[in-house]
Amino acid sequence: MNGRRTRRASKYHPSRFPCGKACYAVTFSGVLCAIMLLLTAFLLLTHKHVAFEVKYLLGEGVRFRVDEVSLAFGFSASLVWFLSYLFSVPYMMRHADPHKDGKSDLFYTAFALSLIFTAGVFFSGDLFTAFLCFEFLTLSSFLLVRHEGTRESEDASSLYLFMSLTGGLLVLFGLLVLKAKTGSCAYEAVGLLSGNDLVGVTALLTLGFGMKAGLFGLHFWLPRAHPVAPSPASAVLSGAMIKVGIYGILRVYLALEGAEIQENVSFALAVAGLLNLWWGGTMALFSQNLKRILAFSSVSQIGYILLGISATGLEGHGKAMAISGTLLHVLNHGLFKSLLFLVSGHLLMTEGTVELWALKGSLGPKRNLWAFLGFIFGFAGITGIPGLNGFVSKTLIHDGLAIASNHYATFWGVVEKMFLLGSGLTALYFVRLLEVLCTGAGQRPVPHPAKSHDSAGKAESLIPLVYAGTGGLMLSIGFNPWGWLRILSFPSLRALHVSSEAVEEIAHFSFFSHETLSPALISFFGALFLYAFVRGRLRPVPQIEEDSLTARLSSLGRRISAFADTSFNKGAGLAYDALARAGNMVCHWGLHVELALQAGVNALPARAVAAPKIASQMDEETGSIWVFLFRAFQKAIGLMEMVEEEDETLVTSLAKESRILLELARVEETTLGRLYHAANMAVQEMVQDTAKIEAITNREYAEGGRVARALVEHAGQSALRMRPRVPELLLSVSSLRRVENLSITLIIATVILVLVTALALFFVR
C-alpha cells in the first residue's frame, strides 16, 4: 500500500514533467511576463504615473519613475517577452535534455531576470538606478547568450560581456562627472552642464548606452551573439533588450533641449543612424546565416530609430512626427524582429539548421504553413509595405526628416534621401531571403531528432498562436495607426510639451495618400528591380562558422574567391588557360633542351671516330702526291735524255737541275715519310684520347640525361597537379623553394654538359 502510494505520488513529481524540475522556472517566467504585460498595458491606458524611492541603498538610493516615455518602452518590451515566452515552451522542450533539467531551469531564470532588469532601466528615475539595472541586465543576458554551452556561444558571450561591461563603465564615468558637477544623478541634470563638461558627459553616456544599442562601431557583438543564442533569447535580445541603449540615448538627448550642443548632437546622431542603416543592411545582404542576417538587420533598424531621435530637436509638427515615429518604431521593431527570430527558431526545430544554402524552399506553404505566414508578416512589416506596422513608423520618421530638410536643406536633405535608399536596401536583402526560403530545394542536413516528450506536440500548438497574435497586432497598427498613436505616442508628446496643434495634425495625418505611399512603393519596387540584376551574385553558399582571426580571414578569402568565381569567371578561365599554356611551354622547352643535349653528346663519339678516317685520308693523299711528283721527275729526266743530242748545253743544264730536283725530291720523300710517321702517331694518340673522352662523355651524358629526364617528368607531373590549385601553388613558400632548387639543379647540369662538349670539340680540332 505504501509502495503503491509512493508510485502514484511520484507520477506527479515535477521531474516527470517534460521540462523536469525546470517546470517551476517555466511557470515563474510565464507568470512574470503576463503580469508585466498587463501592468504596463493598464498604466499605458490609464495614463498613471508611479514614482517611488528606496533611500540610502548603496549610499545614493535608488529611484523609479513610470512616465509616458518609459511606459512606451516598457510595454513594447513586455509584449515581446510574453510572445517569446510562449514560443520558448515548445522550443525548449525540443532542445531540453531530460537528464539535465538544470539547464532549462537556468534559461528560464535568466529569462525572467532579464525582463526584470530591462524594466528596471526603463522605469529608472535617475542615472544611478539605470546604471545598476544596466549592469545586472548584462549578467543575466550573458547567461542567455551562453546557454547552448558550445565554443561559439562561449566566445560570443564573453565578447558580449566585455562590451556591455565597458559600456557600463562609460556610463559610470559620465555619472560620476555629472554628480560631481551638479550634485544630482537625474537625467535632466545633464542639461545643467556647460562647456567641456557638457560635451564630455554627453559623449560618455551616449557611447555607454550605444554599446548596448549596437551603435555603429560598437555593434560587432550583435552578429556574434544572436546566431549562437536560443531563438527565444535572440528574439528578446533584438526585439527589446537593445532598446535599453536606445532609451538611455533618448533620455540624454531630451535632457539637452535648449543646450548649446543640441544641434551638433542631432547631426552626430543622424550620421550614426545612417552608418547603422547602411552598414547593417549591406552586411545582411551578403551574410549566409539566417540568424546572422537578422542580427545585422537589427543593427540597420537601430539606424531608423537613431534618425528619428536626431530629428526630435525640431519644433512643432516636425518634433511631433519624429517622436511619434521613434516611439512607434520601437514597438514595431520589437514585433516584426522577434517574429522573424521565432521563425528562425521554428526552422531550427524542423530543419536542424539556419544556413541559407540548406533552407531553400523550407518555408513553402505546403511544407511549413505557419512559419511561412509568420515570415511573410515579418517580411511585409520590416520592409514597410503599406498595411503593416513598419510602414506607419517609417513614414512618420521620414516626414520628420523631410520637415528638417526644409530648415537645413543641405544636410537634412541628404539624410532624407539616404533614408529612402536605406529603406530600399532593407527590402533588397529581405527579397533575397524570401526567394531563398520560399522557393527551390536546398541540401538539407538531417534534422535534429525531436525529444521524447509526450507533451511536446501539445505545446507546439502555442506556435501558431504566437504567429497569429503577432501578425494581428502588426495588422492592427498598420490599418489603425491613429488609435495606437493616441495610446503610445500622444501622451509622450504632451509630456514633452509639444504643442496641441502639432498633435492634432498627426491625429488627422493621412497615411494612405499619394505623398506617403509613393516613397515606400518606389523604394520597394526599386529594390525588386535591382535584385533582378544582382540575384546571381547573392546565391547562398555553404559556410563554415569561424572562431579565430585566422579562420575569419580564411572565410573572407573564401568569400572573395566565390565572388571572383561568380563575377569574373571568364577572365579567370582565360588566366588559367594562359598559365596552362605557359606550363606546357616550359615542359616543351625542357624536352627540347634534353634533345639538344642528347644530340650534342651523341656527336662527340662520332667526331672521335671521324678523326682516324681524316688522318688516313691525309696519308693516302700525301702518298699519292709524292708518287705523282716522283713520276713527274722521272718523265722529266727521260725527256731531257731525248733532247740531249739536240741541245747538249740545255740538256746538261736541265739534267743537272733535274738531278738536283730529284735529289731534293728524294730528300723530301724522306722528310714526308718522317712527317707522315709523326702524323700517324699523333692520329693514333688522338684516337686513344678520343676514346677516353668518349668514355667520360658517355658517363656524363648518362648522368645528365637521367637528371634532365627526371626534371622534365617532375615538371610535367607538377603542371598536372598545379592545374586545380594554381593560386595556392603560386602563393606557397614551399613550392617557390622547390622551384628554386630544381632551377639550380638544372643550371648545374647544363653547365656540366656544356663544359664537356667544349672540351671534346677542343681535342677534335
Coordinates of N, CA, C and O in Angstrom, one line a residue, residues 150-283:
T150 N 28.2 25.8 -26.3 CA 29.2 25.4 -27.3 C 30.4 26.4 -27.2 O 30.3 27.4 -26.6
R151 N 31.4 26.1 -28.0 CA 32.6 27.0 -28.0 C 32.2 28.4 -28.6 O 32.6 29.4 -28.1
E152 N 31.3 28.3 -29.7 CA 30.9 29.6 -30.3 C 30.1 30.4 -29.3 O 30.3 31.7 -29.2
S153 N 29.2 29.8 -28.6 CA 28.4 30.6 -27.6 C 29.3 31.1 -26.5 O 29.0 32.2 -26.0
E154 N 30.3 30.4 -26.1 CA 31.1 30.9 -25.0 C 31.9 32.1 -25.5 O 32.1 33.1 -24.8
D155 N 32.5 32.0 -26.7 CA 33.2 33.1 -27.3 C 32.3 34.4 -27.4 O 32.7 35.5 -27.1
A156 N 31.1 34.1 -28.0 CA 30.2 35.2 -28.2 C 29.7 35.9 -26.9 O 29.6 37.1 -26.8
S157 N 29.5 35.0 -25.9 CA 29.0 35.6 -24.6 C 30.1 36.3 -23.9 O 29.9 37.4 -23.3
S158 N 31.4 35.9 -24.1 CA 32.5 36.6 -23.5 C 32.6 38.0 -24.2 O 32.9 39.0 -23.5
L159 N 32.5 38.0 -25.5 CA 32.6 39.3 -26.2 C 31.4 40.2 -25.7 O 31.6 41.4 -25.5
Y160 N 30.2 39.6 -25.6 CA 29.1 40.4 -25.2 C 29.3 41.0 -23.8 O 29.0 42.2 -23.5
L161 N 29.8 40.1 -22.9 CA 30.1 40.6 -21.5 C 31.1 41.7 -21.5 O 30.9 42.7 -20.8
F162 N 32.1 41.6 -22.3 CA 33.2 42.6 -22.3 C 32.6 43.9 -22.8 O 32.9 45.0 -22.2
M163 N 31.9 43.9 -23.9 CA 31.3 45.1 -24.5 C 30.3 45.7 -23.6 O 30.3 47.0 -23.4
S164 N 29.4 44.9 -22.9 CA 28.4 45.5 -22.1 C 29.0 46.1 -20.8 O 28.6 47.2 -20.3
L165 N 30.0 45.4 -20.2 CA 30.7 46.0 -19.0 C 31.5 47.2 -19.4 O 31.5 48.2 -18.6
T166 N 32.1 47.3 -20.6 CA 32.7 48.5 -21.0 C 31.7 49.6 -21.1 O 32.0 50.8 -20.7
G167 N 30.6 49.4 -21.7 CA 29.5 50.4 -21.8 C 29.1 50.8 -20.4 O 28.8 52.0 -20.2
G168 N 28.9 49.9 -19.5 CA 28.5 50.3 -18.2 C 29.6 51.2 -17.5 O 29.2 52.1 -16.8
L169 N 30.9 50.9 -17.7 CA 31.9 51.7 -17.1 C 31.8 53.2 -17.7 O 32.0 54.1 -17.0
L170 N 31.6 53.3 -19.0 CA 31.4 54.6 -19.6 C 30.3 55.4 -19.0 O 30.4 56.6 -18.7
V171 N 29.2 54.7 -18.8 CA 28.0 55.3 -18.1 C 28.4 55.7 -16.7 O 28.0 56.8 -16.3
L172 N 29.1 54.9 -16.0 CA 29.5 55.2 -14.7 C 30.4 56.4 -14.6 O 30.3 57.3 -13.8
F173 N 31.4 56.5 -15.6 CA 32.3 57.7 -15.6 C 31.5 59.0 -15.9 O 31.7 60.0 -15.2
G174 N 30.5 58.9 -16.8 CA 29.7 60.0 -17.1 C 28.8 60.4 -15.9 O 28.6 61.6 -15.6
L175 N 28.3 59.4 -15.2 CA 27.5 59.6 -14.0 C 28.3 60.3 -12.9 O 27.9 61.2 -12.2
L176 N 29.6 59.8 -12.7 CA 30.4 60.4 -11.6 C 30.7 61.9 -11.9 O 30.7 62.7 -11.0
V177 N 31.0 62.2 -13.2 CA 31.3 63.6 -13.5 C 30.0 64.4 -13.3 O 30.1 65.6 -12.8
L178 N 28.9 63.9 -13.7 CA 27.6 64.6 -13.6 C 27.3 64.9 -12.1 O 26.9 66.0 -11.7
K179 N 27.5 63.9 -11.3 CA 27.3 64.0 -9.8 C 28.2 65.0 -9.2 O 27.8 65.9 -8.4
A180 N 29.5 65.0 -9.7 CA 30.5 66.0 -9.1 C 30.2 67.4 -9.5 O 30.4 68.3 -8.8
K181 N 29.6 67.6 -10.7 CA 29.4 69.0 -11.2 C 28.1 69.5 -10.8 O 27.9 70.8 -10.6
T182 N 27.1 68.7 -10.7 CA 25.7 69.2 -10.5 C 25.2 68.7 -9.1 O 24.2 69.3 -8.6
G183 N 25.8 67.7 -8.5 CA 25.2 67.2 -7.3 C 24.0 66.3 -7.5 O 23.3 66.0 -6.5
S184 N 23.6 65.9 -8.7 CA 22.4 65.1 -9.0 C 22.8 64.1 -10.0 O 23.7 64.2 -10.8
C185 N 22.0 63.0 -9.9 CA 22.2 61.9 -10.9 C 21.0 61.8 -11.9 O 20.9 60.9 -12.6
A186 N 20.1 62.8 -11.8 CA 18.9 62.8 -12.7 C 19.3 63.0 -14.1 O 20.3 63.6 -14.5
Y187 N 18.5 62.4 -15.1 CA 18.7 62.6 -16.5 C 18.7 64.1 -16.8 O 19.5 64.6 -17.6
E188 N 17.8 64.9 -16.2 CA 17.6 66.3 -16.5 C 18.8 67.1 -16.1 O 19.0 68.2 -16.6
A189 N 19.7 66.6 -15.2 CA 20.8 67.3 -14.8 C 21.9 67.5 -15.9 O 22.7 68.4 -15.8
V190 N 21.8 66.7 -16.9 CA 22.8 66.8 -18.0 C 22.7 68.1 -18.6 O 23.6 68.8 -19.0
G191 N 21.4 68.6 -18.8 CA 21.2 69.9 -19.4 C 21.7 71.1 -18.6 O 21.8 72.2 -19.1
L192 N 22.1 70.9 -17.3 CA 22.6 72.0 -16.5 C 24.1 72.2 -16.7 O 24.6 73.2 -16.2
L193 N 24.7 71.3 -17.3 CA 26.2 71.4 -17.6 C 26.4 72.4 -18.7 O 25.5 72.8 -19.5
S194 N 27.7 72.8 -18.8 CA 28.0 73.7 -19.9 C 29.5 73.4 -20.3 O 30.3 72.8 -19.6
G195 N 29.8 73.9 -21.5 CA 31.2 73.8 -22.0 C 31.7 72.4 -22.1 O 31.0 71.5 -22.6
N196 N 33.0 72.1 -21.8 CA 33.6 70.8 -21.9 C 32.9 69.7 -21.1 O 32.9 68.6 -21.4
D197 N 32.4 70.1 -19.9 CA 31.7 69.2 -19.0 C 30.5 68.6 -19.8 O 30.2 67.4 -19.7
L198 N 29.7 69.5 -20.4 CA 28.5 69.0 -21.1 C 28.9 68.1 -22.3 O 28.3 67.0 -22.5
V199 N 29.9 68.5 -23.0 CA 30.4 67.6 -24.1 C 30.9 66.3 -23.6 O 30.5 65.2 -24.2
G200 N 31.7 66.3 -22.6 CA 32.3 65.0 -22.1 C 31.2 64.1 -21.5 O 31.2 62.9 -21.8
V201 N 30.3 64.6 -20.7 CA 29.3 63.8 -20.1 C 28.3 63.2 -21.2 O 28.0 62.0 -21.2
T202 N 28.0 64.1 -22.2 CA 27.1 63.6 -23.2 C 27.8 62.5 -24.0 O 27.1 61.5 -24.4
A203 N 29.0 62.7 -24.3 CA 29.8 61.7 -25.1 C 29.9 60.3 -24.4 O 29.7 59.3 -24.9
L204 N 30.2 60.4 -23.1 CA 30.4 59.2 -22.3 C 29.0 58.4 -22.2 O 29.0 57.2 -22.3
L205 N 28.0 59.2 -21.9 CA 26.7 58.5 -21.7 C 26.2 57.9 -23.1 O 25.6 56.8 -23.1
T206 N 26.4 58.7 -24.1 CA 25.9 58.2 -25.4 C 26.7 56.9 -25.9 O 26.1 56.0 -26.4
L207 N 28.0 57.0 -25.7 CA 28.8 55.8 -26.1 C 28.5 54.6 -25.1 O 28.5 53.4 -25.6
G208 N 28.3 54.9 -23.9 CA 28.0 53.8 -22.9 C 26.7 53.1 -23.3 O 26.6 51.9 -23.3
F209 N 25.6 53.9 -23.5 CA 24.4 53.3 -23.9 C 24.4 52.7 -25.3 O 23.7 51.8 -25.7
G210 N 25.3 53.4 -26.1 CA 25.4 52.9 -27.5 C 26.0 51.5 -27.6 O 25.8 50.8 -28.6
M211 N 26.8 51.1 -26.6 CA 27.3 49.7 -26.6 C 26.2 48.7 -26.6 O 26.2 47.7 -27.3
K212 N 25.2 48.9 -25.7 CA 24.0 48.0 -25.6 C 23.1 48.2 -26.8 O 22.5 47.2 -27.3
A213 N 23.0 49.4 -27.4 CA 22.1 49.6 -28.5 C 22.7 49.1 -29.8 O 21.9 49.0 -30.8
G214 N 24.0 48.8 -29.9 CA 24.5 48.4 -31.2 C 24.9 49.5 -32.1 O 24.7 49.4 -33.3
L215 N 25.3 50.6 -31.5 CA 25.7 51.8 -32.3 C 26.9 51.4 -33.2 O 27.7 50.5 -32.9
F216 N 26.9 52.0 -34.4 CA 27.9 51.6 -35.4 C 29.3 51.8 -34.8 O 29.6 52.8 -34.2
G217 N 30.2 50.8 -35.0 CA 31.5 50.8 -34.4 C 31.5 50.1 -33.1 O 32.6 49.6 -32.6
L218 N 30.3 50.0 -32.4 CA 30.2 49.2 -31.2 C 29.2 48.1 -31.3 O 28.8 47.5 -30.3
H219 N 28.9 47.7 -32.5 CA 27.8 46.8 -32.8 C 28.3 45.3 -33.0 O 27.5 44.4 -33.1
F220 N 29.6 45.1 -33.0 CA 30.1 43.8 -33.5 C 29.8 42.6 -32.6 O 30.0 41.5 -33.0
W221 N 29.3 42.9 -31.4 CA 28.8 41.7 -30.6 C 27.5 41.2 -31.0 O 27.2 40.0 -30.8
L222 N 26.7 42.0 -31.7 CA 25.3 41.5 -32.1 C 25.4 40.3 -33.1 O 24.7 39.3 -32.9
P223 N 26.1 40.4 -34.2 CA 26.2 39.3 -35.1 C 26.9 38.1 -34.6 O 26.8 37.0 -35.2
R224 N 27.6 38.2 -33.5 CA 28.2 37.1 -32.8 C 27.3 36.4 -31.8 O 27.3 35.2 -31.7
A225 N 26.5 37.2 -31.1 CA 25.6 36.7 -30.0 C 24.4 36.1 -30.6 O 23.9 35.0 -30.1
H226 N 23.7 36.7 -31.5 CA 22.4 36.2 -32.0 C 22.5 34.8 -32.6 O 21.6 33.9 -32.3
P227 N 23.4 34.4 -33.5 CA 23.4 33.1 -34.1 C 23.6 32.0 -33.1 O 23.2 30.8 -33.4
V228 N 24.2 32.2 -31.9 CA 24.5 31.1 -31.0 C 23.5 31.1 -29.9 O 23.5 30.1 -29.2
A229 N 22.8 32.1 -29.6 CA 21.8 32.1 -28.5 C 20.5 31.4 -28.9 O 20.2 31.2 -30.1
P230 N 19.8 30.8 -28.0 CA 18.5 30.2 -28.3 C 17.6 31.2 -29.0 O 17.7 32.4 -28.7
S231 N 16.7 30.8 -29.9 CA 15.9 31.7 -30.7 C 15.0 32.6 -29.8 O 14.9 33.8 -30.1
P232 N 14.4 32.1 -28.7 CA 13.6 33.0 -27.9 C 14.5 34.0 -27.2 O 14.1 35.2 -27.1
A233 N 15.7 33.7 -26.9 CA 16.6 34.6 -26.3 C 17.0 35.7 -27.3 O 17.1 36.9 -27.1
S234 N 17.3 35.2 -28.6 CA 17.6 36.2 -29.7 C 16.4 37.1 -29.9 O 16.6 38.3 -30.2
A235 N 15.2 36.6 -29.8 CA 14.0 37.5 -30.0 C 14.0 38.6 -29.0 O 13.7 39.8 -29.3
V236 N 14.2 38.3 -27.7 CA 14.2 39.4 -26.7 C 15.5 40.2 -26.7 O 15.4 41.4 -26.4
L237 N 16.6 39.6 -27.1 CA 17.8 40.4 -27.2 C 17.6 41.5 -28.3 O 18.0 42.7 -28.1
S238 N 17.1 41.1 -29.4 CA 17.0 42.1 -30.5 C 15.7 42.9 -30.4 O 15.7 44.1 -30.7
G239 N 14.6 42.3 -30.0 CA 13.3 43.0 -30.0 C 13.2 43.9 -28.9 O 12.4 44.9 -29.0
A240 N 13.8 43.7 -27.8 CA 13.6 44.5 -26.6 C 14.8 45.0 -25.8 O 14.9 46.1 -25.4
M241 N 15.8 44.1 -25.7 CA 16.9 44.4 -24.8 C 17.8 45.5 -25.4 O 18.4 46.3 -24.6
I242 N 18.1 45.5 -26.7 CA 18.9 46.6 -27.2 C 18.2 47.9 -27.1 O 18.9 49.0 -27.2
K243 N 16.9 47.9 -26.9 CA 16.2 49.2 -26.7 C 16.6 49.9 -25.4 O 16.3 51.1 -25.2
V244 N 17.3 49.1 -24.5 CA 17.8 49.7 -23.3 C 18.8 50.9 -23.6 O 18.7 52.0 -23.1
G245 N 19.7 50.5 -24.6 CA 20.6 51.6 -25.0 C 19.9 52.7 -25.7 O 20.3 53.9 -25.5
I246 N 18.9 52.4 -26.5 CA 18.1 53.5 -27.2 C 17.4 54.4 -26.2 O 17.4 55.6 -26.4
Y247 N 16.9 53.8 -25.2 CA 16.2 54.6 -24.1 C 17.2 55.5 -23.5 O 16.8 56.7 -23.2
G248 N 18.4 55.0 -23.1 CA 19.3 55.9 -22.5 C 19.7 57.0 -23.4 O 19.9 58.2 -22.9
I249 N 20.0 56.8 -24.7 CA 20.4 57.8 -25.6 C 19.2 58.9 -25.8 O 19.5 60.1 -25.8
L250 N 18.0 58.4 -25.8 CA 16.9 59.3 -26.0 C 16.7 60.2 -24.7 O 16.5 61.4 -24.9
R251 N 16.9 59.6 -23.6 CA 16.7 60.4 -22.3 C 17.8 61.5 -22.3 O 17.6 62.6 -21.9
V252 N 19.1 61.1 -22.6 CA 20.1 62.1 -22.6 C 19.9 63.2 -23.6 O 20.1 64.4 -23.4
Y253 N 19.4 62.8 -24.8 CA 19.1 63.8 -25.8 C 18.0 64.7 -25.4 O 18.1 65.9 -25.7
L254 N 16.9 64.2 -24.9 CA 15.8 65.0 -24.4 C 16.3 66.0 -23.3 O 15.7 67.1 -23.2
A255 N 17.3 65.6 -22.5 CA 17.8 66.5 -21.5 C 18.6 67.6 -22.0 O 18.8 68.6 -21.3
L256 N 19.0 67.5 -23.3 CA 19.8 68.6 -23.9 C 19.0 69.7 -24.6 O 19.5 70.6 -25.2
E257 N 17.6 69.6 -24.4 CA 16.8 70.6 -25.1 C 17.1 72.0 -24.6 O 17.2 72.3 -23.4
G258 N 17.5 72.8 -25.6 CA 17.9 74.2 -25.3 C 19.3 74.4 -25.1 O 19.8 75.5 -24.9
A259 N 20.1 73.2 -24.9 CA 21.5 73.3 -24.7 C 22.3 73.8 -25.9 O 21.8 73.6 -27.0
E260 N 23.5 74.2 -25.7 CA 24.3 74.8 -26.8 C 24.8 73.7 -27.8 O 25.1 74.0 -28.9
I261 N 24.8 72.5 -27.4 CA 25.3 71.4 -28.3 C 24.2 70.5 -28.8 O 24.5 69.5 -29.5
Q262 N 23.0 70.9 -28.6 CA 21.9 70.0 -29.1 C 21.9 69.8 -30.6 O 21.8 68.7 -31.1
E263 N 22.2 70.9 -31.3 CA 22.2 70.8 -32.8 C 23.3 69.9 -33.2 O 23.2 69.1 -34.1
N264 N 24.5 70.0 -32.6 CA 25.6 69.2 -33.0 C 25.4 67.7 -32.7 O 25.7 66.8 -33.5
V265 N 24.8 67.5 -31.5 CA 24.5 66.1 -31.1 C 23.4 65.5 -32.1 O 23.5 64.4 -32.5
S266 N 22.5 66.4 -32.6 CA 21.5 65.9 -33.5 C 22.2 65.5 -34.8 O 21.8 64.5 -35.4
F267 N 23.1 66.3 -35.3 CA 23.9 66.0 -36.5 C 24.6 64.7 -36.3 O 24.7 63.8 -37.2
A268 N 25.3 64.5 -35.2 CA 26.1 63.3 -34.9 C 25.2 62.0 -34.9 O 25.6 61.0 -35.4
L269 N 24.0 62.2 -34.2 CA 23.1 61.0 -34.2 C 22.6 60.7 -35.6 O 22.4 59.5 -35.9
A270 N 22.4 61.7 -36.4 CA 21.9 61.4 -37.8 C 23.0 60.7 -38.6 O 22.7 59.7 -39.3
V271 N 24.2 61.1 -38.4 CA 25.3 60.4 -39.1 C 25.4 59.0 -38.6 O 25.6 58.0 -39.4
A272 N 25.4 58.8 -37.3 CA 25.4 57.4 -36.7 C 24.3 56.6 -37.2 O 24.4 55.4 -37.5
G273 N 23.1 57.2 -37.3 CA 21.9 56.4 -37.8 C 22.1 56.0 -39.2 O 21.8 54.8 -39.6
L274 N 22.6 56.8 -40.1 CA 22.9 56.4 -41.5 C 23.9 55.3 -41.6 O 23.8 54.4 -42.4
L275 N 25.0 55.4 -40.7 CA 26.0 54.4 -40.7 C 25.4 53.0 -40.3 O 25.7 52.0 -40.9
N276 N 24.6 53.1 -39.2 CA 23.9 51.8 -38.8 C 23.0 51.3 -39.9 O 23.0 50.1 -40.2
L277 N 22.2 52.2 -40.5 CA 21.3 51.7 -41.5 C 22.0 51.1 -42.7 O 21.6 50.0 -43.1
W278 N 23.0 51.7 -43.2 CA 23.7 51.2 -44.4 C 24.6 50.0 -44.1 O 24.7 49.1 -44.9
W279 N 25.4 50.1 -43.0 CA 26.3 49.0 -42.7 C 25.6 47.8 -42.4 O 25.9 46.7 -42.9
G280 N 24.6 47.9 -41.5 CA 23.8 46.7 -41.2 C 23.1 46.1 -42.4 O 23.1 44.8 -42.6
G281 N 22.5 46.9 -43.2 CA 21.9 46.4 -44.4 C 22.8 45.7 -45.4 O 22.5 44.7 -46.0
T282 N 24.0 46.3 -45.6 CA 25.0 45.8 -46.5 C 25.5 44.4 -46.0 O 25.6 43.5 -46.8
M283 N 25.8 44.3 -44.7 CA 26.3 43.1 -44.2 C 25.2 42.0 -44.2 O 25.5 40.8 -44.4

